[in-house]
XYZ file of C-alpha atoms in Angstrom:
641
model
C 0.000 0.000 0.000
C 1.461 3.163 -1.025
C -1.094 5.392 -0.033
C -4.492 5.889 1.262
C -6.893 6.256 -1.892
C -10.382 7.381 -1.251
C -13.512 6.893 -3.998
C -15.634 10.154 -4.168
C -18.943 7.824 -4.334
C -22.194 8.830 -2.187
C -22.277 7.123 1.218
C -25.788 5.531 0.682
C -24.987 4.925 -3.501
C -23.775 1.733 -4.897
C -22.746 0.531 -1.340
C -23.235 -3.503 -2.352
C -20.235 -3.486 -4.375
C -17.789 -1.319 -2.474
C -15.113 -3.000 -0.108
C -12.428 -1.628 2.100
C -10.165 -2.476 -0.990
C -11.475 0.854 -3.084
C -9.697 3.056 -0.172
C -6.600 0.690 0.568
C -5.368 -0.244 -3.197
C -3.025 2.126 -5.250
C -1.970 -0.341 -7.800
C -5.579 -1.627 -9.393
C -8.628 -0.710 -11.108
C -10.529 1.793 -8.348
C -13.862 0.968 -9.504
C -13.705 -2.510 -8.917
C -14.149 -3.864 -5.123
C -11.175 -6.836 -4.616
C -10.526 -9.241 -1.647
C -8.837 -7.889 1.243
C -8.032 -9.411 4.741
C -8.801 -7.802 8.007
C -5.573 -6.799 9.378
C -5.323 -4.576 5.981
C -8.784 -2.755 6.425
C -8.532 -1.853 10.469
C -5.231 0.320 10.152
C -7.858 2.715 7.773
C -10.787 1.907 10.035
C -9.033 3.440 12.961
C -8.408 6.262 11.319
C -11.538 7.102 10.126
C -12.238 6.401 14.014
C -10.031 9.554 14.947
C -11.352 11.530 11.330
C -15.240 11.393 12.099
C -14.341 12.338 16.089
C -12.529 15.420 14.130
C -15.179 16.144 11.839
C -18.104 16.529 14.260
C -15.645 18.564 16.866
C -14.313 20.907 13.820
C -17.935 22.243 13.427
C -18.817 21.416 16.982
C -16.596 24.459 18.064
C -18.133 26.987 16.069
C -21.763 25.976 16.844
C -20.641 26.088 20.839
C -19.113 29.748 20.249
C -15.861 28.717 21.820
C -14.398 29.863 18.209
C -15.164 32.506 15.334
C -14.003 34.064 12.740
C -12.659 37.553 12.146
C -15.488 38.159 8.948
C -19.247 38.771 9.936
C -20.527 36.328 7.100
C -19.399 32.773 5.946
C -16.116 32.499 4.715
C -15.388 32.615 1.069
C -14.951 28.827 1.416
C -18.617 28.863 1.913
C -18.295 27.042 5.281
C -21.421 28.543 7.144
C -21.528 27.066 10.297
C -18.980 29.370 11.520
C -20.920 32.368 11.270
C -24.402 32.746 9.889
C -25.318 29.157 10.250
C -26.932 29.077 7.014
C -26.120 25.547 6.374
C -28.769 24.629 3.443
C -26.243 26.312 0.703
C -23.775 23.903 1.440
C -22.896 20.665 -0.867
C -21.846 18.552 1.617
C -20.844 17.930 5.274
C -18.019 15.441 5.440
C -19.564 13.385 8.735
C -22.300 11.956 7.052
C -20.019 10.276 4.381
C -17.668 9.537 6.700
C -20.069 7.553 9.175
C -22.066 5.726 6.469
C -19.794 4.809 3.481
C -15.835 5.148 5.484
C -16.839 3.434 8.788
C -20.389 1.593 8.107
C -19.935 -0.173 4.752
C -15.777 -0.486 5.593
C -17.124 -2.234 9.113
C -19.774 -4.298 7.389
C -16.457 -6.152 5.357
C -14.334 -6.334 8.538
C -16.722 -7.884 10.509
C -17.437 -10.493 7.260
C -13.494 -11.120 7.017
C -13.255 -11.480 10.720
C -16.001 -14.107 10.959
C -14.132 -15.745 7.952
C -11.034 -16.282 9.414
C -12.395 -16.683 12.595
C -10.739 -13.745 14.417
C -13.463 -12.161 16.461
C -11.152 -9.019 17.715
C -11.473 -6.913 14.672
C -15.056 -7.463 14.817
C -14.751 -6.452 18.872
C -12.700 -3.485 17.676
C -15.007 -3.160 14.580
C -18.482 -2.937 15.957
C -16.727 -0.660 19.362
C -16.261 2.116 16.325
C -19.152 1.679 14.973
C -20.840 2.020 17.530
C -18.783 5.863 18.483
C -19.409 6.500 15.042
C -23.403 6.027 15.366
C -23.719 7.895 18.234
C -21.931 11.096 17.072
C -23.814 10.928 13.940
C -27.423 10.553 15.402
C -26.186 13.094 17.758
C -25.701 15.832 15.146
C -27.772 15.161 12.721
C -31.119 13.092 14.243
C -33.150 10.816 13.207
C -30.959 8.739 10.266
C -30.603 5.222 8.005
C -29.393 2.602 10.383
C -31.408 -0.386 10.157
C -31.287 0.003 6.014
C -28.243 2.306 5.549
C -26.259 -0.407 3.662
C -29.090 -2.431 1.614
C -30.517 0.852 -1.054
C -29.802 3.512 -2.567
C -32.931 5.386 -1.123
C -33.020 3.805 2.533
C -35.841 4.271 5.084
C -34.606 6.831 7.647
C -34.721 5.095 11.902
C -36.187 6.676 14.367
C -33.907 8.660 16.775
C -35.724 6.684 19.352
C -34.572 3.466 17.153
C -31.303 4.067 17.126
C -30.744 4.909 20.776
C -32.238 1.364 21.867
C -29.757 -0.294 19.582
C -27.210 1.572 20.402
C -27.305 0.297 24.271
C -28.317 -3.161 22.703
C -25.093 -2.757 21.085
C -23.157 -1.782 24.203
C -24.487 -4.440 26.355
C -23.580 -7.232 23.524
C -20.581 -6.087 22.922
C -19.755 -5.614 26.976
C -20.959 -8.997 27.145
C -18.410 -10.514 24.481
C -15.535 -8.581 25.741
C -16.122 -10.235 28.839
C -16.329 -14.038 26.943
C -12.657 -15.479 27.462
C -13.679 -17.782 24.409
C -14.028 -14.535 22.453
C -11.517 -11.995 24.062
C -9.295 -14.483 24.593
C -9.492 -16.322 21.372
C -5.934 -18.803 20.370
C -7.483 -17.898 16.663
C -7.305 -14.097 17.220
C -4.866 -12.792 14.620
C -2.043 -10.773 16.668
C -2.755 -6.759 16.506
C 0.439 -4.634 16.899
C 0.015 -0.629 16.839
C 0.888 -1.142 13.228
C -2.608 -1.866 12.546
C -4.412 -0.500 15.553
C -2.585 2.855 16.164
C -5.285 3.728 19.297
C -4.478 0.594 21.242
C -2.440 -1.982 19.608
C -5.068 -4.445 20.031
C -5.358 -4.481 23.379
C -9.376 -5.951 23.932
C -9.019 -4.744 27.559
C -8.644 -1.181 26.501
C -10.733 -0.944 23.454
C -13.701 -2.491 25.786
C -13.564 0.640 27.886
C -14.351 2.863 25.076
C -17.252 0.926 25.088
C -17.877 1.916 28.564
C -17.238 5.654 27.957
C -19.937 5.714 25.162
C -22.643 3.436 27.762
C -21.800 6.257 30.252
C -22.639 9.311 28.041
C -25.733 7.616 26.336
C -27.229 7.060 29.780
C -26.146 10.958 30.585
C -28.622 12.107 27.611
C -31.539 11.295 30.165
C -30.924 14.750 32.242
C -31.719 17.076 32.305
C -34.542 16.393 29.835
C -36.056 12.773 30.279
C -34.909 11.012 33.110
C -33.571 12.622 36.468
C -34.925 10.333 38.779
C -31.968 9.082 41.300
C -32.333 5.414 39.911
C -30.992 7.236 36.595
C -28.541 8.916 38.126
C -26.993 6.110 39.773
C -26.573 4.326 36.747
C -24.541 7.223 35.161
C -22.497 7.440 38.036
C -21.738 3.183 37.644
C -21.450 3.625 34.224
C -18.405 6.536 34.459
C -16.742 4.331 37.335
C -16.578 1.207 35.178
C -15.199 3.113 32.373
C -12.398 5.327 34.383
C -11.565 1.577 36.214
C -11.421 0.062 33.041
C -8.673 2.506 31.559
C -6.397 2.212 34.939
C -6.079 -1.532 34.362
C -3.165 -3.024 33.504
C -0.027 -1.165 32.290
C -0.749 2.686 31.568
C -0.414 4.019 28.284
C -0.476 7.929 29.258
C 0.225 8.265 33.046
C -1.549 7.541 35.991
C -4.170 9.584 35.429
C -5.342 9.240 32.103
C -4.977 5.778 31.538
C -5.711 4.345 28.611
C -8.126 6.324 27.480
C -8.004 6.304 23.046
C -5.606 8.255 21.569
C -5.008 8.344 18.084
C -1.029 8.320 17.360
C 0.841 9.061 14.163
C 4.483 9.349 15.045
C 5.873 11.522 12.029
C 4.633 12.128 8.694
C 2.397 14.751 6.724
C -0.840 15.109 4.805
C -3.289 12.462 6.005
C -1.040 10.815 8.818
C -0.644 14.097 10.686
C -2.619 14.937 13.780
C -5.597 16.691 11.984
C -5.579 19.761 14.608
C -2.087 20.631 13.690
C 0.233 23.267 12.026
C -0.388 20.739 9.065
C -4.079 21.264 8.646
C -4.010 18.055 7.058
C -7.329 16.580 4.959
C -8.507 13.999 3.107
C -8.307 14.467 -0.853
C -9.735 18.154 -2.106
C -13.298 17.664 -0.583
C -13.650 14.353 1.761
C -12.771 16.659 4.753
C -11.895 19.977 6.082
C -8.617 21.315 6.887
C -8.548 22.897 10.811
C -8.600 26.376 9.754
C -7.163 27.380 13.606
C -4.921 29.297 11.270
C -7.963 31.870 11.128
C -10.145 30.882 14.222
C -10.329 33.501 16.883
C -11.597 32.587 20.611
C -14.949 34.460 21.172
C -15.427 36.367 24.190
C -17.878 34.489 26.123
C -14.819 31.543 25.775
C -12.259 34.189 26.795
C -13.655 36.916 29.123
C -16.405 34.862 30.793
C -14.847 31.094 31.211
C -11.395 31.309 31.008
C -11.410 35.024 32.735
C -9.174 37.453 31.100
C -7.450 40.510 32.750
C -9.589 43.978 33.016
C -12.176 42.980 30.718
C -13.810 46.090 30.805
C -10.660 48.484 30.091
C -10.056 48.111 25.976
C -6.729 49.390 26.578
C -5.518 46.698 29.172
C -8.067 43.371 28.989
C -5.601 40.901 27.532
C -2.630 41.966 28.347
C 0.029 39.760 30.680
C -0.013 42.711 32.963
C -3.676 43.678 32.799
C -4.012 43.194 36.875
C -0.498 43.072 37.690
C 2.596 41.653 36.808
C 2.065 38.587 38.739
C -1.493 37.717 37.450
C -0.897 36.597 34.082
C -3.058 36.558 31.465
C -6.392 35.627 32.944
C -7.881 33.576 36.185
C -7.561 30.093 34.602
C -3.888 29.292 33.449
C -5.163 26.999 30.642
C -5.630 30.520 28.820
C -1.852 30.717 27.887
C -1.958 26.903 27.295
C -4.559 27.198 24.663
C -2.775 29.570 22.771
C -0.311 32.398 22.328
C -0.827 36.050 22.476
C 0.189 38.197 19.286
C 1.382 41.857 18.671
C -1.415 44.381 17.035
C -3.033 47.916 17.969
C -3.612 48.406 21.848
C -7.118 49.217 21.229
C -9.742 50.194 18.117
C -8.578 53.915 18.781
C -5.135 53.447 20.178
C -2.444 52.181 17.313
C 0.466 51.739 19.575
C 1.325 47.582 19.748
C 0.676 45.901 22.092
C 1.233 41.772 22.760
C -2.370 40.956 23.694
C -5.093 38.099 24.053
C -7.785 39.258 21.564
C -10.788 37.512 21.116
C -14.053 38.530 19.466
C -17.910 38.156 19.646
C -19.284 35.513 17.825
C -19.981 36.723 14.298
C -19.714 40.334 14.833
C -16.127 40.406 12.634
C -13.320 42.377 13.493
C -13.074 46.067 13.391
C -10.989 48.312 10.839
C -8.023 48.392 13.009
C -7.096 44.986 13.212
C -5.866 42.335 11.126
C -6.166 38.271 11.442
C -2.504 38.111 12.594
C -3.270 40.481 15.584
C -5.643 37.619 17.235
C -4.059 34.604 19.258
C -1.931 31.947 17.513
C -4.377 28.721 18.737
C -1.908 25.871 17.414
C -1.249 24.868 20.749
C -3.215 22.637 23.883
C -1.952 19.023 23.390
C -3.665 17.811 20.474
C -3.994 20.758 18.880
C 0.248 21.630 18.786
C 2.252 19.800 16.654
C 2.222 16.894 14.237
C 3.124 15.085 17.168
C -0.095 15.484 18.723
C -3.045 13.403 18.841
C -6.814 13.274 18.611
C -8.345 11.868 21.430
C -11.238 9.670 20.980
C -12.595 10.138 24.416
C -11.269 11.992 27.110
C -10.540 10.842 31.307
C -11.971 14.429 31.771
C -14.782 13.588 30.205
C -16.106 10.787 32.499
C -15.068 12.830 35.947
C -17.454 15.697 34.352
C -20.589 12.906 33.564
C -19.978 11.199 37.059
C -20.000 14.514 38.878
C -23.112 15.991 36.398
C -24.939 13.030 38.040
C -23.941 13.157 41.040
C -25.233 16.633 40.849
C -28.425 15.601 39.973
C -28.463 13.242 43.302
C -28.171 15.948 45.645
C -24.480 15.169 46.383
C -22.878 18.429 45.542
C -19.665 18.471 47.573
C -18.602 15.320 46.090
C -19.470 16.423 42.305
C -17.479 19.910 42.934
C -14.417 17.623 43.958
C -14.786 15.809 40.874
C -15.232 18.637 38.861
C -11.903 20.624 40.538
C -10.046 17.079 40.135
C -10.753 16.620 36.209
C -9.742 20.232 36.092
C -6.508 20.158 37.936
C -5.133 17.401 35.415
C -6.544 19.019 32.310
C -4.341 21.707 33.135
C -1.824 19.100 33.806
C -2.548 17.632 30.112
C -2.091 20.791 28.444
C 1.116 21.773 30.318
C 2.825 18.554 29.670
C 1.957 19.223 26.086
C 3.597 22.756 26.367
C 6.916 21.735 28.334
C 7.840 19.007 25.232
C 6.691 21.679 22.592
C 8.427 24.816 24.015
C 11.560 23.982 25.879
C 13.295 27.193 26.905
C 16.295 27.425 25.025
C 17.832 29.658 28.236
C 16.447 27.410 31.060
C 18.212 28.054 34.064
C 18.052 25.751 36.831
C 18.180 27.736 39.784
C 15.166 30.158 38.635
C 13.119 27.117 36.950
C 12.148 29.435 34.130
C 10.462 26.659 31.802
C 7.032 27.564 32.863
C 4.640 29.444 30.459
C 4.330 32.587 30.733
C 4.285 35.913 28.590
C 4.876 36.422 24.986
C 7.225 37.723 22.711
C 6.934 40.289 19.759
C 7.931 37.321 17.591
C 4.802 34.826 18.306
C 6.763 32.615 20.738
C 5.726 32.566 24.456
C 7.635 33.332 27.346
C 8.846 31.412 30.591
C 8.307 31.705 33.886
C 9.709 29.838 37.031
C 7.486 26.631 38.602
C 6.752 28.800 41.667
C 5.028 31.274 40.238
C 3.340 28.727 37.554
C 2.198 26.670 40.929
C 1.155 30.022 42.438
C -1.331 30.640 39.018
C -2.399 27.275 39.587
C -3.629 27.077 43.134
C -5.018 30.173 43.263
C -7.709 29.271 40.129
C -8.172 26.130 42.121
C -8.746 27.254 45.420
C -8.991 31.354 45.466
C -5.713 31.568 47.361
C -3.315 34.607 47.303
C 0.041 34.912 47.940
C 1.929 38.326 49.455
C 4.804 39.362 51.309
C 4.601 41.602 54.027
C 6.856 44.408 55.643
C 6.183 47.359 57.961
C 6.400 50.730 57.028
C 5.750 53.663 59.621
C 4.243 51.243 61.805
C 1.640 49.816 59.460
C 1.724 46.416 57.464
C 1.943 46.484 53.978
C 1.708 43.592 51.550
C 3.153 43.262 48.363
C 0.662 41.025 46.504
C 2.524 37.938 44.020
C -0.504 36.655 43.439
C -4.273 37.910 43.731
C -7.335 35.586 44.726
C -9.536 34.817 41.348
C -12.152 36.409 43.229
C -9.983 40.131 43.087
C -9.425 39.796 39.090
C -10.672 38.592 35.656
C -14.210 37.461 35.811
C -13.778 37.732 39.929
C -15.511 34.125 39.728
C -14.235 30.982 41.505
C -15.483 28.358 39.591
C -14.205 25.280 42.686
C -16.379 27.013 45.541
C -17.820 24.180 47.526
C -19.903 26.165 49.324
C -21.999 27.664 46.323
C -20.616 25.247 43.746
C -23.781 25.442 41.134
C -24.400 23.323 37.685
C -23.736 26.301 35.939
C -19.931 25.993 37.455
C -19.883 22.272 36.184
C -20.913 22.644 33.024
C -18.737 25.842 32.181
C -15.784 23.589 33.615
C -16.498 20.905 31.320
C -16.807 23.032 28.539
C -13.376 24.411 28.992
C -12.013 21.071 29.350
C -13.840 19.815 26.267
C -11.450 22.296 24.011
C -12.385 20.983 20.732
C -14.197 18.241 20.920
C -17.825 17.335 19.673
C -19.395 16.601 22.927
C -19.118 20.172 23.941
C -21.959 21.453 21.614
C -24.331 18.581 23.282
C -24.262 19.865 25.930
C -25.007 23.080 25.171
C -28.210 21.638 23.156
C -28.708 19.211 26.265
C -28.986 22.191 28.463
C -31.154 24.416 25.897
C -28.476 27.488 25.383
C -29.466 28.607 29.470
C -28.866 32.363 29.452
C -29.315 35.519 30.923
C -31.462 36.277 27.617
C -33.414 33.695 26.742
C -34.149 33.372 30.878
C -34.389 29.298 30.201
C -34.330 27.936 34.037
C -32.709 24.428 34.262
C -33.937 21.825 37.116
C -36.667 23.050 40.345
C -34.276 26.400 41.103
C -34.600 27.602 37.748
C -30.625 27.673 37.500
C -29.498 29.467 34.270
C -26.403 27.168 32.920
C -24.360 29.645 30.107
C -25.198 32.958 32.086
C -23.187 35.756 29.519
C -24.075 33.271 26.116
C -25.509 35.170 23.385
C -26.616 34.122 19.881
C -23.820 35.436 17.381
C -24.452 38.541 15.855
C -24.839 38.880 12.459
C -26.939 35.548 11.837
C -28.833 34.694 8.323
C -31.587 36.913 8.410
C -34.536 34.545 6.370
C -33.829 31.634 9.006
C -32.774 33.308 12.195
C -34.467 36.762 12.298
C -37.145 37.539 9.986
C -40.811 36.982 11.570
C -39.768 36.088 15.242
C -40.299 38.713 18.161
C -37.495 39.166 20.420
C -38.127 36.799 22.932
C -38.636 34.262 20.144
C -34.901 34.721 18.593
C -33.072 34.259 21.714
C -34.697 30.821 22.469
C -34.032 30.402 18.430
C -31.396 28.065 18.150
C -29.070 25.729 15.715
C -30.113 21.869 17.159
C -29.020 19.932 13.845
C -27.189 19.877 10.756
C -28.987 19.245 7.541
C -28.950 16.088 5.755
C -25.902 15.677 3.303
C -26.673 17.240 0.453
C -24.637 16.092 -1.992
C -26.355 12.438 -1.071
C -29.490 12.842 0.525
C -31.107 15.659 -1.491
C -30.284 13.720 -4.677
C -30.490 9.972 -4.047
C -33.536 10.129 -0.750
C -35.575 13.076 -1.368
C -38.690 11.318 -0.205
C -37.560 10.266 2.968
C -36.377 13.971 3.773
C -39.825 15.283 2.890
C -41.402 12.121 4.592
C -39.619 14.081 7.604
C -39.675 17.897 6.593
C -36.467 17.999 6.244
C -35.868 19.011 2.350
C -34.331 22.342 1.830
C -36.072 23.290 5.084
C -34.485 25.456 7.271
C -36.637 24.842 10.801
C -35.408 21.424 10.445
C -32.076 23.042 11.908
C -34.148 24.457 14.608
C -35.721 21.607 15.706
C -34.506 19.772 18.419
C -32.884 16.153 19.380
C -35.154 13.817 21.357
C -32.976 14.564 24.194
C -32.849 18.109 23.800
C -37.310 18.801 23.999
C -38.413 20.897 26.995
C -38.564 18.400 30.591
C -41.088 15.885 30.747
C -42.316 16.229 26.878
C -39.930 13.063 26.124
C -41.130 10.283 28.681
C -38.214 7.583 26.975
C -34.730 7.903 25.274
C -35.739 4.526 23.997
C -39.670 5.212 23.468
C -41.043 5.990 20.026
């Protein structure tokens, strides 16, 4: 195999005669399918594992307003979902092939070779992506082929309903066979190296706690919408433990900590076999997939000033800048913010030209103003699998289950324990970013005695700064636990400190997120959104949770709690689907909840069964929302039709 060659064919067209073959061979006739064995079709498999996670999370970060652009309207590329979500325009959405034709119909032949040579763990390893793969495709775009997807060209669409019930059929079979020595353990199973399987190697053990994960945040979609009775709850909560055990068996992969949750690893290389969230902005052919595009993404306020809590956020002249509070404060509360990213050199302000190296950030979709330029906003190729081509895409993260566990435990009444969870999952996302940082950015003048490896400001040249472990420890602890640190000397009689390091409480958003005595869901979920950094999950919730804001006045659970307090829609939205004809108090509970069906497949090949569901060229089909998503107690079952 010299190269990964992929068939531009629809993912619900001519699917009978297509085998893994048309996207391994180089050397024969790519319109014919030919006979391939299973250790030749997983290594592909698994990377279309890592691609679709990518896909969904690459427009999940838009739709979330964590990112934006620096232009009020789409992008001459035409991609509208990062700005005036007017999605119908567009000719394709790369997911939706992906799922059905690169990871369904590929599967469908694994699991056929496997049962041929009577090697059940690619079909173990098979079905476990398949089944990730279903649920982040229901999960964007609704109800969707499952039951028919590979038998027509026109195939009946299942129930959202549907496919939830198989999907934890799925989990439970597949829990169950994981746990069948005869299976697992299998003298037949052909040996896996991380050749062929570059998330685990093969390892069953491993692989079966992905399957976990995914039985942990299925059960979460039941709150707050369906389900929050404590027998629910529970079941989340057992459901998060068994996964987080299962990735701290055996010999870890990625520290104590993390475990073994999936990775995807490429060691090396370019184009396709870089980490897609890289310098690279690697893609698949001219069209199968997107390139990153951090290159021009800009952090929106709400991500910068509100979560992550920059300096002075109300002076235009200092918000942003290392010294905003004072030159021991850094660049906001939360020192993830110069983890994330670097700060770059442009005007101090719209009316001040003088340069200034600051942390710029935008509104959502209200473009940048005359003064600046793209290069003036952060640099946002860094964060440990969005750095280098050494990086890696993360299937699922450790964070991830700490944040469902302690959202449950929430719901259960046991909030001290869910804020320790929550302040826990926090403490070693910083961890997983930093570790990221000190292999990326070693300082070239380290000196031992000061420590001066840790990040801190940046240069006029785009690079960032060092600072010594005390003061990085300092940052840390005080975002954690709203301490302070000061030295004190008397002058004229009276004590006078000299303030290192102010409490959270005394800068940035003058919010600490850990408090145990107020802790709130609106803390937890802002915590897990921040330590969701581009991934697809993070616009779920946000759906989940119905946009809660200080606008739209949507009260979660008996209190009423509002969730996303300072979220606004973006400005600048398509006017014919987002404005036109709705009073005021109807647009700000107006919301994306879907992507359109593919059009490039769907519009031309099933038009009956997207007017069978109102979904042709129908733009309140994006506004309509996910059977999890419907106001409490409208949706009695995840699993009822």
């Amino acid at each position: 195999m010299n190269k990964i060659k992929f068939i531009a064919l629809s993912a619900l067209v001519g699917l009978a005669s297509v085998s893994c073959t048309d996207v391994l061979d180089d050397n024969v006739n790519p319109d014919k399918a030919h006979v391939i064995d299973a250790k030749v079709g997983l290594p592909v498999l698994v990377f279309y594992a890592q691609q679709i996670n990518y896909d969904n999370a690459e427009y999940n970060s838009y739709f979330s307003q964590m990112l934006t652009t620096t232009d009020k309207t789409k992008l001459s590329s035409g991609y509208s979902y990062k700005s005036e979500w007017e999605l119908l325009t567009m000719n394709r959405h790369p997911q939706w092939r992906r799922h059905f034709y690169d990871i369904c119909k590929n599967g469908q032949n694994l699991i056929a070779n496997s049962q041929a040579i009577n090697s059940p763990n690619y079909e173990l390893i098979t079905r476990t992506i398949r089944l990730m793969s279903t649920q982040l495709t229901t999960d964007e775009f609704g109800d969707m082929p499952r039951s028919q997807a590979l038998q027509s060209n026109s195939p009946q669409y299942d129930t959202q309903a549907s496919i939830y019930a198989w999907m934890f059929q799925e989990a439970e079979d597949l829990i169950k066979m994981y746990d069948d020595p005869a299976i697992a353990q299998s003298p037949d199973n052909q040996k896996i190296g991380f050749d062929i399987d570059r998330v685990y190697g093969g390892d069953l053990n491993r692989w079966k706690g992905l399957v976990l994960a995914i039985k942990a945040r299925l059960l979460l979609r039941n709150i707050p919408n369906i389900d929050r009775s404590a027998a629910t709850c529970q079941k989340i909560v057992e459901a998060a433990d068994a996964a987080i055990q299962q990735w701290r068996k055996g010999e870890l992969l990625y520290g104590s900590w993390f475990g073994n949750e999936p990775r995807y690893n490429f060691s090396g290389g370019t184009g396709e076999q870089s980490c897609v969230w890289s310098v690279a902005q690697p893609k698949i052919n001219t069209w199968e997939s997107r390139g990153n595009l951090l290159s021009e993404a800009v952090p929106t306020k709400f991500f910068m000033v509100d979560l992550l809590g920059i300096g002075k956020p109300d002076d235009e002249k200092l918000c942003g800048q290392w010294v905003a509070e004072s030159q021991h404060d850094g660049w906001a509360n939360d020192p993830r913010c110069g983890l994330l990213m670097i700060a770059r050199t442009g005007p101090t302000s719209s009316s001040i030209e003088a340069p200034k190296i600051k942390m710029r950030y935008l509104d959502a979709n209200i473009g940048m103003g005359s003064s600046y330029k793209a290069v003036n906003f952060p640099d946002m190729y860094m964060g440990s699998y969005a750095g280098a081509t050494t990086g890696y895409n993360p299937l699922f993260t450790m964070e991830e289950l700490y944040f469902i566990k302690a959202e449950a435990l929430y719901w259960l009444g046991d909030k001290t324990q869910a804020c320790a969870l929550v302040k826990e999952a926090t403490e070693h996302n910083i961890q997983r970013h930093l570790d990221f940082f000190l292999a990326k950015y070693p300082n070239p003048n380290y000196n031992e005695k000061t420590d001066n490896k840790y990040p801190g400001d940046a240069s006029a040249s785009g690079v960032p700064g060092f600072q010594a472990k005390q003061w990085w420890d300092l940052q840390v602890d005080a975002f954690l636990n709203n301490t302070e640190d000061y030295t004190e000397k008397v002058v004229r009689g009276q004590v006078v400190r000299t303030y290192n390091v102010h409490k959270v409480t005394e800068r940035g958003n003058k919010h600490w997120f850990f408090n145990p005595s107020e802790f709130s869901l609106s803390d937890l979920m802002q915590q897990k959104y921040i330590a969701l950094y581009l991934q697809a999950e993070q616009w779920t919730d946000m759906r989940r949770y119905h946009y809660s804001n200080n606008r739209n006045k949507y009260g979660i659970g008996d209190s009423q709690e509002i969730i996303y307090p300072t979220l606004r829609r973006p400005y600048n939205l398509y006017t014919a689907y987002w404005i036109d004809g709705l009073t005021e108090a109807q647009k700000e509970n107006t919301w994306i909840q879907r992507i359109n069906y593919d059009p490039e497949t769907e519009e031309k090949y099933n038009r009956a069964e997207l007017e069978r569901l109102g979904a042709y060229k129908n733009y309140k089909w994006l506004q309509e929302p996910m059977i999890w998503a419907r106001s409490y107690g409208e949706v009695k079952s995840l699993t009822g039709e």
